[in-house]
CSV table of C-alpha atoms in Angstrom, one decimal:
chain,number,residue,atom,x,y,z
A,1,MET,CA,71.6,-226.3,-100.9
A,2,HIS,CA,73.4,-227.3,-104.0
A,3,VAL,CA,75.2,-230.6,-104.3
A,4,SER,CA,78.5,-228.8,-104.6
A,5,SER,CA,78.1,-227.5,-101.0
A,6,LEU,CA,77.8,-230.9,-99.3
A,7,PRO,CA,80.8,-231.8,-97.0
A,8,ASN,CA,83.2,-234.5,-97.9
A,9,LYS,CA,87.0,-235.0,-98.3
A,10,ARG,CA,87.0,-234.8,-102.1
A,11,GLY,CA,87.1,-231.0,-102.7
A,12,ILE,CA,83.5,-230.6,-103.9
A,13,GLY,CA,80.1,-232.1,-102.8
A,14,SER,CA,79.1,-235.3,-104.4
A,15,PHE,CA,76.4,-238.0,-104.6
A,16,GLY,CA,78.1,-240.0,-101.8
A,17,LYS,CA,77.7,-240.6,-98.1
A,18,SER,CA,77.2,-237.0,-97.0
A,19,ALA,CA,74.3,-236.6,-99.6
A,20,TYR,CA,72.5,-239.6,-98.1
A,21,GLU,CA,73.1,-238.1,-94.6
A,22,PHE,CA,71.7,-234.8,-95.8
A,23,VAL,CA,68.5,-236.6,-97.0
A,24,ASP,CA,68.3,-238.2,-93.6
A,25,PHE,CA,68.5,-234.8,-92.0
A,26,LEU,CA,65.8,-233.4,-94.3
A,27,SER,CA,63.5,-236.3,-93.4
A,28,ASP,CA,64.2,-236.0,-89.7
A,29,ALA,CA,63.6,-232.2,-89.7
A,30,GLY,CA,60.3,-232.7,-91.5
A,31,PHE,CA,61.3,-231.1,-94.8
A,32,ALA,CA,59.6,-232.3,-97.9
A,33,LEU,CA,61.7,-230.6,-100.6
A,34,TRP,CA,65.4,-230.3,-101.4
A,35,GLN,CA,66.1,-227.6,-103.9
A,36,VAL,CA,69.4,-227.8,-105.9
A,37,LEU,CA,71.0,-225.5,-108.5
A,38,PRO,CA,71.3,-226.9,-112.1
A,39,LEU,CA,73.2,-230.2,-112.0
A,40,CYS,CA,74.8,-229.5,-115.4
A,41,PRO,CA,78.6,-229.3,-116.0
A,42,THR,CA,80.2,-226.0,-115.1
A,43,SER,CA,82.5,-224.1,-117.4
A,44,TYR,CA,84.4,-220.7,-117.3
A,45,GLY,CA,83.4,-218.9,-114.2
A,46,ASP,CA,82.1,-222.1,-112.5
A,47,SER,CA,78.5,-221.1,-112.9
A,48,PRO,CA,75.9,-223.8,-113.4
A,49,TYR,CA,74.0,-221.2,-115.5
A,50,GLN,CA,76.7,-221.2,-118.2
A,51,SER,CA,77.2,-224.8,-119.1
A,52,PRO,CA,78.4,-226.8,-122.2
A,53,SER,CA,75.2,-228.8,-122.0
A,54,ALA,CA,71.6,-228.2,-120.9
A,55,ILE,CA,71.1,-232.0,-120.4
A,56,ALA,CA,74.3,-233.5,-119.2
A,57,GLY,CA,75.3,-233.9,-115.6
A,58,ASN,CA,78.3,-232.5,-113.8
A,59,PRO,CA,81.1,-235.1,-113.5
A,60,TYR,CA,82.4,-233.4,-110.4
A,61,PHE,CA,79.4,-234.8,-108.5
A,62,ILE,CA,80.3,-238.4,-109.3
A,63,ASP,CA,81.3,-239.8,-105.9
A,64,LEU,CA,84.8,-241.2,-105.9
A,65,ASP,CA,84.3,-243.4,-102.8
A,66,ILE,CA,81.5,-245.2,-104.6
A,67,LEU,CA,83.9,-245.9,-107.5
A,68,ILE,CA,86.4,-247.2,-105.0
A,69,GLU,CA,83.8,-249.6,-103.6
A,70,GLU,CA,83.0,-250.8,-107.1
A,71,GLY,CA,86.7,-251.5,-107.8
A,72,LEU,CA,87.0,-248.8,-110.4
A,73,LEU,CA,89.5,-246.7,-108.4
A,74,LYS,CA,92.1,-247.5,-105.8
A,75,PRO,CA,92.0,-245.4,-102.6
A,76,ALA,CA,95.4,-243.9,-103.3
A,77,GLU,CA,94.1,-242.6,-106.7
A,78,ALA,CA,91.4,-240.4,-105.1
A,79,PRO,CA,93.0,-237.2,-103.7
A,80,GLU,CA,91.7,-235.8,-100.4
A,81,TYR,CA,91.2,-232.1,-99.6
A,82,GLU,CA,90.6,-230.2,-96.4
A,83,LEU,CA,87.0,-229.2,-96.0
A,84,GLY,CA,86.7,-225.7,-97.2
A,85,ASP,CA,85.2,-223.7,-100.1
A,86,VAL,CA,85.4,-225.4,-103.5
A,87,ASP,CA,88.7,-224.8,-105.3
A,88,TYR,CA,87.4,-225.2,-108.8
A,89,ALA,CA,90.8,-224.9,-110.4
A,90,ALA,CA,92.3,-227.7,-108.2
A,91,VAL,CA,89.3,-230.0,-108.8
A,92,TYR,CA,89.3,-229.2,-112.6
A,93,PHE,CA,93.0,-230.2,-113.0
A,94,GLU,CA,92.7,-233.3,-110.9
A,95,ARG,CA,89.2,-234.8,-111.3
A,96,TYR,CA,89.2,-235.8,-115.0
A,97,ASP,CA,92.5,-237.5,-114.6
A,98,THR,CA,91.1,-239.4,-111.6
A,99,LEU,CA,88.0,-240.4,-113.5
A,100,LYS,CA,90.0,-241.5,-116.5
A,101,LYS,CA,91.6,-244.1,-114.3
A,102,ALA,CA,88.2,-245.4,-113.4
A,103,PHE,CA,87.1,-245.4,-117.1
A,104,ARG,CA,90.1,-247.4,-118.2
A,105,ARG,CA,89.1,-250.2,-115.7
A,106,PHE,CA,85.5,-249.9,-116.6
A,107,ALA,CA,86.2,-250.1,-120.4
A,108,LYS,CA,87.7,-253.5,-120.1
A,109,ALA,CA,84.3,-255.1,-119.4
A,110,PRO,CA,81.5,-252.5,-119.8
A,111,SER,CA,78.2,-253.7,-118.4
A,112,GLU,CA,74.9,-254.4,-120.2
A,113,ASP,CA,73.4,-251.6,-118.2
A,114,TYR,CA,75.9,-249.2,-119.7
A,115,GLU,CA,75.1,-250.2,-123.2
A,116,LYS,CA,71.4,-249.8,-122.5
A,117,PHE,CA,72.1,-246.3,-121.1
A,118,LYS,CA,73.9,-245.3,-124.2
A,119,ALA,CA,71.2,-246.6,-126.5
A,120,GLU,CA,68.4,-245.0,-124.6
A,121,ASN,CA,70.2,-241.6,-124.4
A,122,ALA,CA,71.8,-241.5,-127.8
A,123,PHE,CA,69.5,-238.7,-128.9
A,124,TRP,CA,71.5,-236.2,-126.8
A,125,LEU,CA,74.5,-238.2,-125.5
A,126,ASP,CA,76.2,-238.8,-128.8
A,127,ASP,CA,76.4,-235.1,-129.7
A,128,TYR,CA,77.5,-234.2,-126.2
A,129,ALA,CA,80.2,-236.8,-126.1
A,130,TRP,CA,81.6,-235.7,-129.5
A,131,PHE,CA,81.4,-232.1,-128.4
A,132,MET,CA,83.4,-232.6,-125.3
A,133,ALA,CA,85.9,-234.8,-127.1
A,134,LEU,CA,86.5,-232.0,-129.6
A,135,LYS,CA,86.7,-229.4,-126.9
A,136,GLU,CA,89.5,-231.5,-125.2
A,137,ALA,CA,91.3,-231.8,-128.6
A,138,HIS,CA,91.1,-228.0,-128.9
A,139,GLU,CA,92.4,-227.3,-125.4
A,140,MET,CA,88.8,-226.5,-124.2
A,141,GLN,CA,88.5,-223.6,-126.6
A,142,ALA,CA,84.9,-222.5,-127.7
A,143,TRP,CA,83.5,-224.5,-130.6
A,144,TYR,CA,83.2,-221.3,-132.7
A,145,THR,CA,87.0,-221.0,-132.7
A,146,TRP,CA,87.6,-224.5,-134.2
A,147,GLU,CA,88.5,-225.3,-137.8
A,148,PRO,CA,85.5,-224.9,-140.1
A,149,LYS,CA,85.3,-228.7,-140.6
A,150,TYR,CA,84.6,-229.3,-136.9
A,151,MET,CA,82.7,-226.0,-136.3
A,152,HIS,CA,80.3,-226.9,-139.1
A,153,ARG,CA,80.4,-230.7,-138.4
A,154,THR,CA,81.4,-231.7,-141.9
A,155,ALA,CA,84.4,-233.8,-140.9
A,156,SER,CA,84.6,-237.4,-139.7
A,157,MET,CA,85.1,-237.5,-135.9
A,158,THR,CA,85.9,-241.2,-135.6
A,159,LYS,CA,89.5,-240.5,-134.4
A,160,PHE,CA,87.9,-239.0,-131.3
A,161,THR,CA,85.8,-242.1,-130.5
A,162,ARG,CA,87.8,-243.2,-127.4
A,163,ALA,CA,87.6,-239.7,-126.0
A,164,ALA,CA,83.9,-239.5,-126.7
A,165,GLU,CA,83.4,-242.8,-124.9
A,166,PHE,CA,85.0,-241.4,-121.8
A,167,HIS,CA,82.3,-238.7,-121.6
A,168,LYS,CA,79.6,-241.3,-122.1
A,169,PHE,CA,81.0,-243.2,-119.2
A,170,LEU,CA,80.9,-240.0,-117.1
A,171,GLN,CA,77.3,-239.4,-117.9
A,172,TYR,CA,76.4,-243.1,-117.1
A,173,GLU,CA,78.0,-242.8,-113.7
A,174,PHE,CA,76.4,-239.4,-113.0
A,175,PHE,CA,72.9,-240.5,-113.9
A,176,ARG,CA,73.3,-243.9,-112.1
A,177,GLN,CA,74.5,-242.3,-108.9
A,178,TRP,CA,72.0,-239.4,-108.9
A,179,ILE,CA,68.9,-241.5,-109.7
A,180,LYS,CA,69.8,-243.8,-106.9
A,181,LEU,CA,70.1,-240.8,-104.5
A,182,LYS,CA,66.9,-239.3,-105.8
A,183,GLU,CA,65.1,-242.6,-105.2
A,184,TYR,CA,66.4,-242.6,-101.7
A,185,ALA,CA,65.2,-239.1,-101.1
A,186,ASN,CA,61.7,-239.9,-102.5
A,187,ALA,CA,61.5,-243.0,-100.3
A,188,HIS,CA,62.2,-240.7,-97.3
A,189,GLY,CA,59.4,-238.3,-98.3
A,190,VAL,CA,61.7,-235.7,-99.9
A,191,LYS,CA,61.1,-234.4,-103.4
A,192,ILE,CA,63.9,-232.8,-105.5
A,193,VAL,CA,63.4,-229.3,-106.8
A,194,GLY,CA,65.7,-228.8,-109.7
A,195,ASP,CA,66.7,-225.6,-111.5
A,196,MET,CA,66.4,-225.1,-115.2
A,197,PRO,CA,68.2,-222.1,-116.7
A,198,ILE,CA,66.1,-220.6,-119.4
A,199,TYR,CA,69.0,-219.9,-121.7
A,200,VAL,CA,72.0,-222.0,-122.9
A,201,ALA,CA,75.6,-220.9,-123.4
A,202,HIS,CA,76.9,-220.0,-126.8
A,203,ASP,CA,79.7,-222.5,-126.2
A,204,SER,CA,77.4,-225.4,-125.7
A,205,VAL,CA,76.5,-228.6,-127.5
A,206,GLU,CA,73.0,-227.3,-128.1
A,207,VAL,CA,74.2,-224.3,-130.2
A,208,TRP,CA,76.9,-226.3,-131.9
A,209,SER,CA,74.7,-229.2,-132.9
A,210,ASN,CA,71.6,-227.3,-133.9
A,211,PRO,CA,72.4,-223.6,-134.6
A,212,LYS,CA,69.1,-223.2,-136.5
A,213,GLN,CA,67.4,-222.9,-133.1
A,214,PHE,CA,69.2,-219.7,-132.3
A,215,LEU,CA,69.5,-216.2,-133.7
A,216,LEU,CA,73.0,-216.3,-135.1
A,217,ASN,CA,74.9,-214.7,-138.0
A,218,GLU,CA,76.0,-216.7,-141.0
A,219,ASP,CA,79.4,-217.2,-139.4
A,220,LEU,CA,77.6,-218.6,-136.3
A,221,THR,CA,78.4,-215.5,-134.1
A,222,LYS,CA,75.6,-214.1,-132.0
A,223,LYS,CA,73.3,-211.5,-133.4
A,224,VAL,CA,71.9,-210.5,-130.1
A,225,VAL,CA,72.4,-211.7,-126.5
A,226,ALA,CA,70.3,-212.2,-123.4
A,227,GLY,CA,70.2,-210.3,-120.1
A,228,VAL,CA,68.0,-208.0,-118.1
A,229,PRO,CA,68.0,-204.2,-117.8
A,230,PRO,CA,69.0,-202.3,-114.7
A,231,ASP,CA,67.1,-203.5,-111.6
A,232,TYR,CA,67.5,-204.0,-107.9
A,233,PHE,CA,70.3,-206.5,-108.6
A,234,SER,CA,72.5,-204.3,-110.8
A,235,ALA,CA,72.6,-200.6,-111.9
A,236,ASP,CA,74.0,-201.6,-115.3
A,237,GLY,CA,71.6,-204.5,-115.7
A,238,GLN,CA,72.9,-208.0,-116.2
A,239,LEU,CA,74.6,-208.9,-119.5
A,240,TRP,CA,74.5,-212.7,-119.6
A,241,GLY,CA,75.7,-213.0,-123.1
A,242,ASN,CA,73.7,-216.1,-124.0
A,243,PRO,CA,72.3,-216.4,-127.5
A,244,ILE,CA,68.6,-215.9,-128.0
A,245,TYR,CA,66.3,-218.6,-129.2
A,246,ASP,CA,64.7,-218.4,-132.7
A,247,TRP,CA,61.2,-218.8,-131.3
A,248,GLU,CA,59.6,-218.9,-134.7
A,249,TYR,CA,61.8,-221.9,-135.7
A,250,MET,CA,61.0,-223.6,-132.5
A,251,LYS,CA,57.3,-223.0,-132.9
A,252,ASN,CA,57.5,-224.6,-136.4
A,253,THR,CA,59.0,-227.7,-134.9
A,254,ASP,CA,56.2,-227.9,-132.2
A,255,TYR,CA,58.7,-227.0,-129.6
A,256,GLU,CA,60.3,-230.4,-129.9
A,257,TRP,CA,63.6,-229.3,-128.2
A,258,TRP,CA,61.8,-227.8,-125.2
A,259,VAL,CA,59.7,-231.0,-124.7
A,260,MET,CA,62.9,-233.1,-124.9
A,261,ARG,CA,64.7,-230.7,-122.4
A,262,MET,CA,61.8,-230.8,-120.0
A,263,SER,CA,61.4,-234.6,-120.2
A,264,MET,CA,65.1,-235.0,-119.3
A,265,ALA,CA,64.7,-232.5,-116.4
A,266,LEU,CA,61.8,-234.6,-115.1
A,267,LYS,CA,64.1,-237.6,-114.9
A,268,LEU,CA,66.4,-235.7,-112.6
A,269,TYR,CA,63.9,-233.7,-110.6
A,270,ASP,CA,60.4,-234.0,-109.2
A,271,VAL,CA,59.7,-230.3,-109.5
A,272,VAL,CA,61.4,-227.9,-112.0
A,273,ARG,CA,62.1,-224.3,-111.2
A,274,ILE,CA,62.5,-222.4,-114.4
A,275,ASP,CA,64.9,-219.6,-114.0
A,276,HIS,CA,64.0,-216.2,-115.6
A,277,PHE,CA,60.5,-217.5,-116.4
A,278,ARG,CA,59.5,-214.1,-117.6
A,279,ALA,CA,61.3,-214.5,-120.9
A,280,PHE,CA,58.5,-216.9,-122.0
A,281,ALA,CA,56.2,-213.9,-121.9
A,282,ASP,CA,58.7,-211.2,-123.1
A,283,TYR,CA,62.4,-211.2,-123.2
A,284,TYR,CA,65.2,-208.6,-123.3
A,285,VAL,CA,67.4,-208.5,-126.4
A,286,ILE,CA,70.8,-206.7,-126.2
A,287,PRO,CA,73.0,-206.0,-129.2
A,288,ALA,CA,75.9,-208.5,-129.2
A,289,ASP,CA,78.5,-205.8,-129.2
A,290,ARG,CA,77.3,-204.1,-126.0
A,291,THR,CA,79.4,-204.3,-122.8
A,292,ASP,CA,76.5,-203.7,-120.4
A,293,ALA,CA,72.7,-204.3,-120.5
A,294,ARG,CA,71.6,-200.7,-120.4
A,295,VAL,CA,70.6,-200.7,-124.1
A,296,GLY,CA,68.2,-203.3,-125.3
A,297,GLU,CA,64.5,-204.0,-126.3
A,298,TRP,CA,61.7,-206.2,-125.1
A,299,LYS,CA,60.3,-208.8,-127.5
A,300,PRO,CA,57.3,-211.2,-127.1
A,301,GLY,CA,58.1,-214.8,-126.1
A,302,PRO,CA,56.2,-218.0,-127.0
A,303,GLY,CA,53.7,-217.5,-124.2
A,304,MET,CA,51.2,-220.2,-123.3
A,305,ALA,CA,51.6,-221.9,-126.7
A,306,LEU,CA,54.8,-223.6,-125.4
A,307,PHE,CA,53.3,-224.8,-122.1
A,308,ASN,CA,50.2,-226.1,-123.9
A,309,VAL,CA,52.6,-228.4,-125.9
A,310,ILE,CA,54.6,-229.4,-122.8
A,311,ASN,CA,51.4,-230.2,-120.8
A,312,ARG,CA,49.9,-232.2,-123.7
A,313,LYS,CA,53.1,-234.2,-124.2
A,314,LEU,CA,54.4,-234.5,-120.6
A,315,GLY,CA,51.3,-234.6,-118.5
A,316,SER,CA,51.4,-231.1,-116.8
A,317,PRO,CA,54.7,-231.3,-114.8
A,318,GLU,CA,55.2,-229.5,-111.5
A,319,ILE,CA,56.9,-226.2,-112.3
A,320,ILE,CA,57.9,-223.2,-110.3
A,321,ALA,CA,58.0,-219.9,-112.2
A,322,GLU,CA,61.0,-217.7,-111.2
A,323,ASP,CA,59.1,-214.4,-111.7
A,324,LEU,CA,61.4,-211.9,-110.1
A,325,GLY,CA,62.6,-208.6,-111.4
A,326,GLU,CA,60.6,-205.8,-113.1
A,327,LEU,CA,57.6,-207.6,-114.5
A,328,HIS,CA,55.3,-206.4,-117.3
A,329,ASP,CA,51.6,-207.3,-117.3
A,330,CYS,CA,52.1,-210.0,-119.9
A,331,VAL,CA,54.4,-211.8,-117.5
A,332,ARG,CA,51.9,-211.7,-114.7
A,333,GLU,CA,49.2,-212.9,-117.1
A,334,LEU,CA,51.3,-215.9,-118.2
A,335,VAL,CA,52.0,-216.9,-114.7
A,336,ARG,CA,48.3,-216.8,-113.9
A,337,GLU,CA,47.4,-218.7,-117.0
A,338,THR,CA,49.9,-221.5,-116.4
A,339,GLY,CA,48.8,-221.8,-112.8
A,340,TYR,CA,52.5,-222.2,-111.7
A,341,PRO,CA,53.5,-220.8,-108.3
A,342,GLY,CA,55.7,-217.7,-108.5
A,343,MET,CA,58.4,-216.8,-106.0
A,344,LYS,CA,58.4,-214.4,-103.0
A,345,ILE,CA,61.7,-213.1,-101.6
A,346,MET,CA,61.2,-211.6,-98.1
A,347,GLN,CA,64.5,-209.7,-98.2
A,348,PHE,CA,62.8,-207.5,-100.9
A,349,SER,CA,59.9,-206.5,-98.6
A,350,PHE,CA,61.4,-204.0,-96.2
A,351,ASP,CA,60.6,-200.7,-97.9
A,352,GLY,CA,58.0,-199.4,-95.4
A,353,ASN,CA,55.1,-200.3,-97.6
A,354,PRO,CA,52.7,-202.6,-95.7
A,355,TYR,CA,51.3,-203.9,-99.0
A,356,ASN,CA,54.6,-204.9,-100.4
A,357,ASP,CA,54.0,-208.2,-102.4
A,358,PHE,CA,57.1,-209.7,-100.9
A,359,TYR,CA,56.1,-209.3,-97.3
A,360,TYR,CA,54.9,-212.5,-95.7
A,361,THR,CA,51.5,-211.2,-94.6
A,362,ASN,CA,50.6,-210.4,-98.2
A,363,TYR,CA,51.2,-213.9,-99.7
A,364,GLN,CA,48.6,-215.8,-101.6
A,365,PRO,CA,48.8,-219.6,-101.1
A,366,ASN,CA,50.0,-220.4,-104.7
A,367,CYS,CA,53.6,-219.2,-104.2
A,368,VAL,CA,57.0,-220.4,-103.1
A,369,ALA,CA,58.5,-218.1,-100.4
A,370,TYR,CA,62.2,-217.7,-99.6
A,371,PRO,CA,64.2,-215.4,-97.3
A,372,GLY,CA,66.6,-215.0,-100.3
A,373,THR,CA,67.8,-217.0,-103.3
A,374,HIS,CA,71.3,-218.1,-104.4
A,375,ASP,CA,71.7,-214.6,-105.9
A,376,ASN,CA,71.1,-212.8,-102.6
A,377,ASP,CA,73.3,-212.4,-99.7
A,378,THR,CA,72.6,-214.6,-96.7
A,379,THR,CA,69.9,-213.1,-94.5
A,380,ARG,CA,72.4,-212.4,-91.7
A,381,GLY,CA,74.8,-210.9,-94.2
A,382,TRP,CA,72.1,-208.8,-95.8
A,383,PHE,CA,70.9,-207.5,-92.5
A,384,GLU,CA,74.4,-206.7,-91.2
A,385,ALA,CA,75.2,-204.7,-94.4
A,386,LEU,CA,72.1,-202.4,-93.9
A,387,ASN,CA,72.6,-198.9,-92.5
A,388,ASP,CA,71.2,-198.1,-89.0
A,389,ASN,CA,68.0,-196.6,-90.4
A,390,ASP,CA,67.3,-199.6,-92.6
A,391,LYS,CA,68.0,-202.0,-89.7
A,392,ALA,CA,65.6,-200.0,-87.6
A,393,LEU,CA,63.0,-200.3,-90.4
A,394,VAL,CA,63.4,-204.1,-90.5
A,395,ARG,CA,63.0,-204.3,-86.8
A,396,ARG,CA,59.9,-202.1,-86.8
A,397,THR,CA,58.3,-204.0,-89.6
A,398,LEU,CA,59.0,-207.4,-88.0
A,399,GLY,CA,58.2,-206.2,-84.5
A,400,TYR,CA,61.5,-207.6,-83.6
A,401,TYR,CA,64.0,-205.8,-81.3
A,402,ASP,CA,66.1,-208.3,-79.3
A,403,GLY,CA,69.3,-210.0,-80.4
A,404,ASP,CA,70.6,-210.4,-83.9
A,405,LYS,CA,68.8,-213.6,-85.0
A,406,VAL,CA,67.1,-212.0,-88.0
A,407,ALA,CA,67.4,-215.1,-90.2
A,408,GLU,CA,65.6,-217.2,-87.6
A,409,VAL,CA,62.8,-214.5,-87.2
A,410,ILE,CA,62.3,-214.2,-90.9
A,411,THR,CA,62.3,-218.0,-91.3
A,412,GLU,CA,59.5,-218.4,-88.7
A,413,ARG,CA,57.5,-215.6,-90.3
A,414,LEU,CA,57.7,-217.3,-93.6
A,415,TYR,CA,56.5,-220.6,-92.0
A,416,SER,CA,53.5,-218.7,-90.5
A,417,SER,CA,52.6,-217.2,-93.9
A,418,ALA,CA,49.9,-218.4,-96.4
A,419,ALA,CA,52.5,-219.6,-98.8
A,420,ASN,CA,51.9,-223.3,-99.8
A,421,THR,CA,55.7,-223.8,-100.0
A,422,VAL,CA,58.6,-222.3,-98.1
A,423,ILE,CA,62.2,-223.0,-99.0
A,424,ILE,CA,65.0,-221.8,-96.7
A,425,PRO,CA,68.7,-221.7,-97.9
A,426,MET,CA,71.0,-223.8,-95.7
A,427,GLN,CA,73.1,-220.7,-95.0
A,428,ASP,CA,70.0,-219.2,-93.3
A,429,ILE,CA,69.3,-222.3,-91.3
A,430,LEU,CA,72.9,-222.1,-90.0
A,431,ASP,CA,72.6,-218.3,-89.6
A,432,LEU,CA,75.8,-217.7,-91.7
A,433,PRO,CA,77.3,-214.4,-92.7
A,434,THR,CA,78.2,-212.9,-96.1
A,435,SER,CA,81.2,-215.2,-96.4
A,436,ALA,CA,78.7,-218.0,-97.1
A,437,ARG,CA,77.0,-216.2,-100.0
A,438,MET,CA,76.6,-218.5,-103.0
A,439,ASN,CA,76.6,-215.9,-105.9
A,440,THR,CA,76.8,-212.2,-106.5
A,441,PRO,CA,75.2,-211.5,-109.9
A,442,SER,CA,77.3,-209.8,-112.6
A,443,THR,CA,80.6,-210.7,-110.9
A,444,LEU,CA,83.2,-213.2,-111.9
A,445,GLY,CA,85.2,-215.2,-109.4
A,446,GLY,CA,84.5,-216.2,-105.9
A,447,ASN,CA,81.0,-217.5,-106.6
A,448,TRP,CA,79.4,-220.9,-106.3
A,449,ALA,CA,82.1,-222.1,-103.9
A,450,TRP,CA,80.5,-222.2,-100.5
A,451,ARG,CA,80.5,-225.6,-98.7
A,452,SER,CA,78.8,-226.5,-95.5
A,453,ASN,CA,80.0,-228.2,-92.4
A,454,PRO,CA,77.6,-231.0,-91.3
A,455,ASP,CA,76.3,-228.8,-88.5
A,456,TRP,CA,72.8,-229.1,-89.9
A,457,VAL,CA,72.3,-232.4,-88.1
A,458,GLU,CA,71.8,-230.8,-84.7
A,459,LYS,CA,69.2,-228.4,-86.1
A,460,ALA,CA,66.7,-231.1,-87.0
A,461,PRO,CA,64.7,-231.3,-83.8
A,462,ALA,CA,64.1,-227.5,-83.5
A,463,ILE,CA,63.2,-227.3,-87.2
A,464,ARG,CA,60.7,-230.1,-86.8
A,465,GLU,CA,59.1,-228.3,-83.8
A,466,MET,CA,58.8,-225.1,-85.8
A,467,LEU,CA,57.2,-226.9,-88.8
A,468,LYS,CA,54.8,-228.6,-86.4
A,469,LYS,CA,53.9,-225.3,-84.8
A,470,TYR,CA,52.8,-223.9,-88.2
A,471,ASN,CA,51.1,-227.1,-89.4
A,472,ARG,CA,53.8,-227.7,-92.1
A,473,LEU,CA,54.6,-231.3,-91.3
């Protein structure tokens, strides 16, 4: 469950009281992992996979009630919302004004801890703060539409110093609150699994500050873009539009940027799930002028060379390889060579083939098994959308006939499997319908907005019994 989905009265989940209560629930239920989506800022479309920064944290998650306790906000300055799906537009137009009030009070006497944070993080924080200050000065327009002096970073930016300082303050509060919550989780036996999108957005500080790392034209427009060809998610493929890395340049710098990115991820998370891991083996390149992903070509990625550097410099971090989609042999070989666990999605297993890799009886221990991911429908919604023949096939395959608790049945089967790790979306724990779906790939609007009622509390005893039954405590 993503942080945004936590219940509170502030319009979007945060690092406050309900987050600590959720950790208590995880601990009481016997869970050892909490997986979240990328914690980076969201932009157009509200997707955490299209962010202005691969490193920075989302200011929406800063808990306003904590700021009230610290005297940085007055209670009347923190708007309250009815508990419901995230209204990103409302939060966007309100939240930064609210946080600026806290910043004005904080700036009167900044702490030594704040100065230390800025100094220790200057290698990424300075560029990010300038970038966001300039975006605000340009009404949030993409950096490649700015005047050349700012687009190419040739002009002085000192007149934006105050605006940049605000964004440094936001990152200080984000990291301070999150690290405290993470430490609380770890102390209660819960590790954090974080999500790392493989690509960054074109309109990001990474591309603006270091365009040499990407395949761009001389005018800094994209030569080619990322995506995947048609598959079981989309008949037209998925056109993500992200710029493609210049892997040769990165190799010549000993993958310095990737080591930095992974080291920052390891400050936020205990385990890192790398989204679209297959692109390290081979990646799909689409001409920048295409409107779908039907036309493109596969090119070889950096392969094991990148992970040898990461392991050497960062001590072999815990990584989950998102290895879904149509895989070539080179991808399977890279997953084997790294030793990272791949992912198994049980919703993909009901095709009548008893040897389907996604069916729970066919799992090898070194994998992470899910009913579905954030890109799938909820298990209940998925089942209800099947035609009668496919529903009958699911029931026959599972040996399940009574009632409609298919999410509960699939969850129990996953716990009974050989998979070392099983992760269940909160929507499936609560047996929620399609209306609770987090994301529908290749669609814009209506995604990433689901929020939970705190009904999970009452589920803890039954979950613990099931985990005990399958020796997973």
